[in-house]
Short mmCIF file of C-alpha atoms and ligand atoms in Angstrom, two decimals:
data_model
loop_
_atom_site.label_atom_id
_atom_site.label_comp_id
_atom_site.label_asym_id
_atom_site.label_seq_id
_atom_site.Cartn_x
_atom_site.Cartn_y
_atom_site.Cartn_z
CA MET A 2 20.86 56.13 -56.17
CA VAL A 3 23.53 53.45 -56.50
CA VAL A 4 27.18 54.21 -55.78
CA VAL A 5 29.81 51.78 -57.07
CA GLY A 6 32.94 51.81 -54.92
CA ALA A 7 33.05 51.97 -51.13
CA GLY A 8 36.22 54.03 -50.81
CA MET A 9 36.47 57.64 -49.63
CA ALA A 10 34.70 59.03 -52.70
CA GLY A 11 31.82 56.55 -52.68
CA VAL A 12 31.21 56.74 -48.95
CA GLN A 13 31.41 60.54 -48.85
CA THR A 14 28.96 60.71 -51.73
CA ALA A 15 26.45 58.71 -49.69
CA VAL A 16 27.08 60.82 -46.58
CA ALA A 17 26.73 64.07 -48.53
CA LEU A 18 23.48 62.91 -50.10
CA ARG A 19 21.99 62.36 -46.65
CA GLU A 20 23.47 65.59 -45.27
CA ARG A 21 21.88 67.50 -48.14
CA GLY A 22 18.50 65.93 -47.42
CA PHE A 23 18.28 63.31 -50.14
CA ALA A 24 15.54 60.98 -48.90
CA GLY A 25 15.57 58.31 -51.61
CA GLU A 26 17.26 54.92 -51.44
CA VAL A 27 21.05 54.96 -51.40
CA SER A 28 23.11 51.83 -51.98
CA VAL A 29 26.90 51.65 -51.88
CA ILE A 30 28.43 48.57 -53.49
CA GLY A 31 32.07 47.74 -52.77
CA ALA A 32 34.25 44.91 -54.02
CA GLU A 33 36.35 44.68 -50.86
CA PRO A 34 34.94 42.63 -47.96
CA HIS A 35 36.04 45.06 -45.23
CA GLN A 36 34.07 47.86 -43.60
CA PRO A 37 34.85 50.94 -45.75
CA TYR A 38 38.16 52.42 -44.66
CA ASP A 39 40.55 55.29 -45.20
CA ARG A 40 43.73 54.42 -47.12
CA PRO A 41 46.30 56.96 -45.81
CA PRO A 42 46.77 55.14 -42.45
CA LEU A 43 47.62 51.93 -44.34
CA SER A 44 51.16 53.15 -45.01
CA LYS A 45 51.52 54.54 -41.50
CA ALA A 46 49.71 53.36 -38.33
CA VAL A 47 48.15 50.21 -39.82
CA LEU A 48 51.41 49.08 -41.42
CA LEU A 49 53.29 49.57 -38.17
CA GLY A 50 50.64 47.76 -36.13
CA LYS A 51 49.72 50.92 -34.21
CA ALA A 52 46.14 50.61 -35.49
CA GLU A 53 44.25 47.47 -36.46
CA ASP A 54 42.35 49.15 -39.26
CA SER A 55 41.20 52.56 -40.43
CA ALA A 56 37.46 52.02 -40.89
CA PHE A 57 35.41 55.18 -41.33
CA ASP A 58 33.58 56.07 -38.13
CA LEU A 59 30.13 55.89 -39.70
CA ASP A 60 26.88 54.11 -38.91
CA PHE A 61 25.56 53.16 -42.33
CA ASP A 62 22.31 51.77 -40.90
CA ALA A 63 21.62 55.05 -39.10
CA LEU A 64 22.37 56.91 -42.34
CA GLY A 65 19.89 54.70 -44.15
CA VAL A 66 22.57 53.54 -46.57
CA ASP A 67 22.38 50.01 -47.91
CA LEU A 68 26.01 48.89 -47.83
CA ARG A 69 26.83 45.84 -49.94
CA LEU A 70 30.39 44.69 -49.39
CA GLY A 71 32.42 41.95 -51.03
CA CYS A 72 30.37 42.42 -54.18
CA GLU A 73 32.15 43.32 -57.41
CA VAL A 74 30.19 45.18 -60.06
CA LEU A 75 30.92 43.43 -63.32
CA GLY A 76 29.36 45.88 -65.74
CA ALA A 77 26.57 48.36 -66.41
CA ARG A 78 23.74 48.18 -68.91
CA PRO A 79 22.79 51.88 -69.20
CA ALA A 80 19.89 51.23 -71.58
CA ASP A 81 18.27 49.03 -68.91
CA HIS A 82 19.45 51.19 -65.96
CA GLU A 83 20.89 48.05 -64.45
CA LEU A 84 24.22 46.86 -63.06
CA ASP A 85 25.49 43.32 -63.26
CA THR A 86 27.10 42.31 -59.99
CA GLU A 87 28.52 39.12 -58.53
CA ALA A 88 25.28 38.88 -56.55
CA GLY A 89 23.00 39.42 -59.54
CA PRO A 90 21.48 42.45 -61.29
CA VAL A 91 20.95 45.73 -59.41
CA PRO A 92 18.64 48.40 -60.84
CA TYR A 93 19.42 52.11 -60.51
CA ASP A 94 17.85 55.47 -61.29
CA VAL A 95 21.09 57.38 -60.83
CA LEU A 96 24.52 55.75 -60.91
CA VAL A 97 27.68 57.13 -59.28
CA LEU A 98 30.97 55.54 -60.31
CA ALA A 99 33.53 55.91 -57.52
CA THR A 100 35.77 52.98 -58.36
CA GLY A 101 39.04 54.75 -57.58
CA ALA A 102 42.33 53.37 -58.81
CA GLU A 103 44.28 50.13 -59.07
CA PRO A 104 48.02 49.97 -58.38
CA VAL A 105 50.30 49.64 -61.39
CA THR A 106 52.21 46.35 -61.27
CA LEU A 107 55.80 45.80 -62.33
CA PRO A 108 55.81 43.65 -65.48
CA GLY A 109 57.24 40.21 -64.89
CA THR A 110 56.65 40.20 -61.14
CA GLU A 111 53.29 38.46 -61.13
CA GLY A 112 53.64 35.33 -59.05
CA VAL A 113 57.21 36.09 -57.89
CA PRO A 114 57.23 35.30 -54.15
CA GLY A 115 57.90 38.22 -51.82
CA VAL A 116 56.66 40.95 -54.19
CA HIS A 117 54.05 43.24 -52.63
CA LEU A 118 51.81 46.17 -53.48
CA LEU A 119 50.38 48.62 -50.94
CA ARG A 120 46.89 49.73 -51.84
CA THR A 121 44.43 47.80 -49.68
CA LEU A 122 43.97 46.78 -46.07
CA ASP A 123 44.80 43.21 -47.12
CA ASP A 124 48.09 44.45 -48.64
CA ALA A 125 48.99 46.27 -45.40
CA GLU A 126 48.16 43.17 -43.34
CA ARG A 127 50.38 41.05 -45.58
CA LEU A 128 53.23 43.54 -45.17
CA ARG A 129 53.12 43.75 -41.37
CA PRO A 130 54.90 40.41 -40.79
CA VAL A 131 57.40 41.36 -43.51
CA LEU A 132 58.37 44.40 -41.44
CA ALA A 133 58.43 42.31 -38.28
CA ARG A 134 60.96 39.92 -39.88
CA GLN A 135 63.25 42.92 -40.52
CA HIS A 136 64.11 41.76 -44.01
CA ASP A 137 66.29 43.62 -46.48
CA ILE A 138 63.58 45.37 -48.46
CA VAL A 139 63.80 46.87 -51.93
CA VAL A 140 61.16 49.47 -52.74
CA VAL A 141 60.57 50.09 -56.43
CA GLY A 142 59.43 53.67 -57.02
CA ALA A 143 60.22 56.81 -55.03
CA GLY A 144 56.72 58.27 -55.13
CA TRP A 145 54.46 58.90 -52.14
CA ILE A 146 53.86 55.21 -51.42
CA GLY A 147 57.57 54.43 -51.76
CA ALA A 148 58.51 57.27 -49.40
CA GLU A 149 55.91 56.35 -46.82
CA PHE A 150 56.62 52.65 -46.94
CA ALA A 151 60.40 53.21 -46.75
CA THR A 152 59.95 55.44 -43.70
CA ALA A 153 57.75 52.88 -41.94
CA ALA A 154 60.08 50.00 -42.83
CA ARG A 155 63.07 51.90 -41.46
CA GLU A 156 61.10 52.63 -38.29
CA ALA A 157 60.49 48.88 -38.02
CA GLY A 158 64.24 48.23 -38.29
CA CYS A 159 64.46 46.94 -41.88
CA ALA A 160 67.33 47.74 -44.25
CA VAL A 161 65.67 49.60 -47.13
CA THR A 162 66.87 50.42 -50.64
CA VAL A 163 64.60 52.50 -52.86
CA VAL A 164 65.16 52.30 -56.61
CA GLU A 165 63.76 55.02 -58.83
CA ALA A 166 64.06 55.12 -62.62
CA ALA A 167 63.85 58.94 -62.77
CA ASP A 168 66.60 61.27 -61.59
CA ARG A 169 64.69 62.35 -58.47
CA PRO A 170 61.83 61.27 -56.21
CA LEU A 171 58.25 62.20 -57.14
CA ALA A 172 59.39 63.09 -60.66
CA GLY A 173 55.99 62.41 -62.17
CA VAL A 174 54.02 64.59 -59.77
CA LEU A 175 56.16 67.49 -58.55
CA PRO A 176 58.58 69.91 -60.24
CA ALA A 177 62.29 69.46 -59.50
CA GLU A 178 62.52 72.53 -57.20
CA VAL A 179 60.00 70.90 -54.88
CA ALA A 180 61.00 67.25 -55.29
CA VAL A 181 64.80 67.45 -55.06
CA PRO A 182 64.83 68.63 -51.41
CA MET A 183 62.68 65.59 -50.59
CA THR A 184 65.67 63.39 -51.38
CA ARG A 185 66.70 64.21 -47.81
CA TRP A 186 63.71 62.26 -46.45
CA TYR A 187 65.39 59.06 -47.51
CA ALA A 188 68.77 59.89 -46.00
CA ASP A 189 67.10 61.12 -42.80
CA SER A 190 65.22 57.84 -42.41
CA GLY A 191 68.33 55.77 -43.14
CA ALA A 192 67.02 54.36 -46.44
CA GLU A 193 69.32 54.19 -49.45
CA LEU A 194 67.85 55.99 -52.47
CA ARG A 195 69.15 55.01 -55.92
CA THR A 196 67.86 57.32 -58.65
CA GLY A 197 68.35 56.66 -62.37
CA ALA A 198 68.03 52.99 -61.45
CA ARG A 199 65.84 50.91 -63.73
CA VAL A 200 64.71 47.46 -62.65
CA GLU A 201 65.65 44.78 -65.17
CA ARG A 202 63.95 41.91 -63.37
CA VAL A 203 62.90 40.64 -59.98
CA GLU A 204 64.03 37.18 -58.92
CA PRO A 205 63.14 35.35 -55.74
CA GLY A 206 65.38 37.07 -53.17
CA ALA A 207 66.84 39.78 -55.43
CA VAL A 208 66.14 42.78 -57.62
CA VAL A 209 68.42 43.05 -60.64
CA LEU A 210 68.96 46.53 -62.07
CA ALA A 211 69.57 47.38 -65.74
CA ASP A 212 73.26 48.10 -64.97
CA GLY A 213 73.64 44.55 -63.60
CA THR A 214 73.58 45.49 -59.91
CA ARG A 215 71.96 42.74 -57.86
CA LEU A 216 70.20 44.00 -54.74
CA PRO A 217 69.37 41.35 -52.13
CA ALA A 218 65.68 41.57 -51.30
CA GLY A 219 63.88 39.55 -48.65
CA ALA A 220 60.84 41.43 -49.89
CA VAL A 221 60.05 43.84 -52.71
CA VAL A 222 57.42 46.56 -52.48
CA VAL A 223 56.26 48.04 -55.77
CA GLY A 224 54.99 51.62 -55.58
CA ILE A 225 54.97 52.83 -59.16
CA GLY A 226 51.61 54.52 -59.29
CA ALA A 227 47.91 53.81 -59.55
CA ARG A 228 45.53 54.11 -62.49
CA PRO A 229 41.73 54.38 -62.64
C1 FAD B 5 48.83 53.42 -48.76
C2 FAD B 5 48.18 54.70 -49.21
C3 FAD B 5 48.45 55.88 -48.54
C4 FAD B 5 47.86 57.07 -48.96
N1 FAD B 5 48.14 58.21 -48.27
C5 FAD B 5 47.56 59.36 -48.65
C6 FAD B 5 47.81 60.57 -47.93
O1 FAD B 5 48.58 60.59 -46.96
N2 FAD B 5 47.18 61.71 -48.36
C7 FAD B 5 46.32 61.69 -49.44
O2 FAD B 5 45.77 62.75 -49.79
N3 FAD B 5 46.07 60.56 -50.13
C8 FAD B 5 46.66 59.41 -49.77
N4 FAD B 5 46.42 58.27 -50.47
C9 FAD B 5 45.51 58.33 -51.64
C10 FAD B 5 44.05 58.23 -51.22
O3 FAD B 5 43.89 57.12 -50.37
C11 FAD B 5 43.20 58.08 -52.47
O4 FAD B 5 43.26 59.31 -53.15
C12 FAD B 5 41.77 57.72 -52.11
O5 FAD B 5 41.75 56.41 -51.58
C13 FAD B 5 40.88 57.80 -53.33
O6 FAD B 5 39.58 57.41 -52.92
P1 FAD B 5 38.54 56.82 -53.94
O7 FAD B 5 37.31 56.54 -53.16
O8 FAD B 5 38.43 57.71 -55.12
O9 FAD B 5 39.18 55.47 -54.51
P2 FAD B 5 39.64 54.13 -53.78
O10 FAD B 5 40.19 54.40 -52.43
O11 FAD B 5 40.49 53.43 -54.79
O12 FAD B 5 38.29 53.31 -53.58
C14 FAD B 5 37.59 52.74 -54.65
C15 FAD B 5 36.88 51.51 -54.14
O13 FAD B 5 36.07 51.03 -55.20
C16 FAD B 5 36.12 49.62 -55.21
N5 FAD B 5 35.82 49.14 -56.55
C17 FAD B 5 36.57 49.30 -57.67
N6 FAD B 5 35.98 48.69 -58.72
C18 FAD B 5 34.84 48.14 -58.24
C19 FAD B 5 33.81 47.36 -58.84
N7 FAD B 5 33.83 47.05 -60.13
N8 FAD B 5 32.79 46.94 -58.05
C20 FAD B 5 32.75 47.27 -56.74
N9 FAD B 5 33.70 48.00 -56.12
C21 FAD B 5 34.73 48.42 -56.87
C22 FAD B 5 37.54 49.30 -54.80
O14 FAD B 5 37.62 47.98 -54.27
C23 FAD B 5 37.81 50.37 -53.75
O15 FAD B 5 37.53 49.91 -52.45
C24 FAD B 5 46.99 57.07 -50.09
C25 FAD B 5 46.73 55.87 -50.77
C26 FAD B 5 47.31 54.70 -50.34
C27 FAD B 5 47.02 53.42 -51.08
#
């Protein structure tokens, strides 16, 4: 059994296989170099430096799971029952795809200095010194990541403005009756929430909105969703 993806889904698949008595070979292949970890603490304890990491408390050797980290799977050849990986071909009898999601990027921001995503441990580690410098931070997107990052950044003493294209936070995931009261989270944390605010472009040091408003930004954090 070969599992592609060493996130929560991939790791729990391997654990469940062993718990249910599966005695065959189990390999988990993950692209990231780090010990498999839980993502929720990234926007909380890890970001604020209260925890170094959030690795799963598991002994993969004791579980008899062959963990291959820092190895991207490049493709599958189902007819041959084989994967192509950075480290060469890997045969499988049964394949589990647990490759999760990638964050959506804001068009035009690739390569602009000071623009961050928050999906991986590396992202959280890059953001820690940003919080420590207490920059003016603009968060693009008032979803879960935006809310959590804004709260942490306020706790770290940063001035935070959150810009959201929709008329309320979490518009894509929750109905208005549930989402509108969450607007208070931002006020309670001391972050400024601007709804109906579409980003026109991001420049070094500033976010320019469609209405011409120029928001100073020592750093920009983009939290506009994730896609498989
Ligand atoms: C900052 C943050 C905070 C969150 N907070 C919460 C929360 O409070 N509550 C909650 O319920 N959810 C939260 N989530 C969401 C939750 O973390 C995800 O739902 C969960 O991570 C999904 O797990 P997964 O294993 O399906 O995918 P992922 O976590 O995306 O893991 C997939 C793994 O597969 C690897 N991979 C992808 N392609 C390949 C390839 N070709 N070859 C090898 N490896 C590959 C990736 O590198 C990745 O490590 C949060 C997410 C983030 C980013």
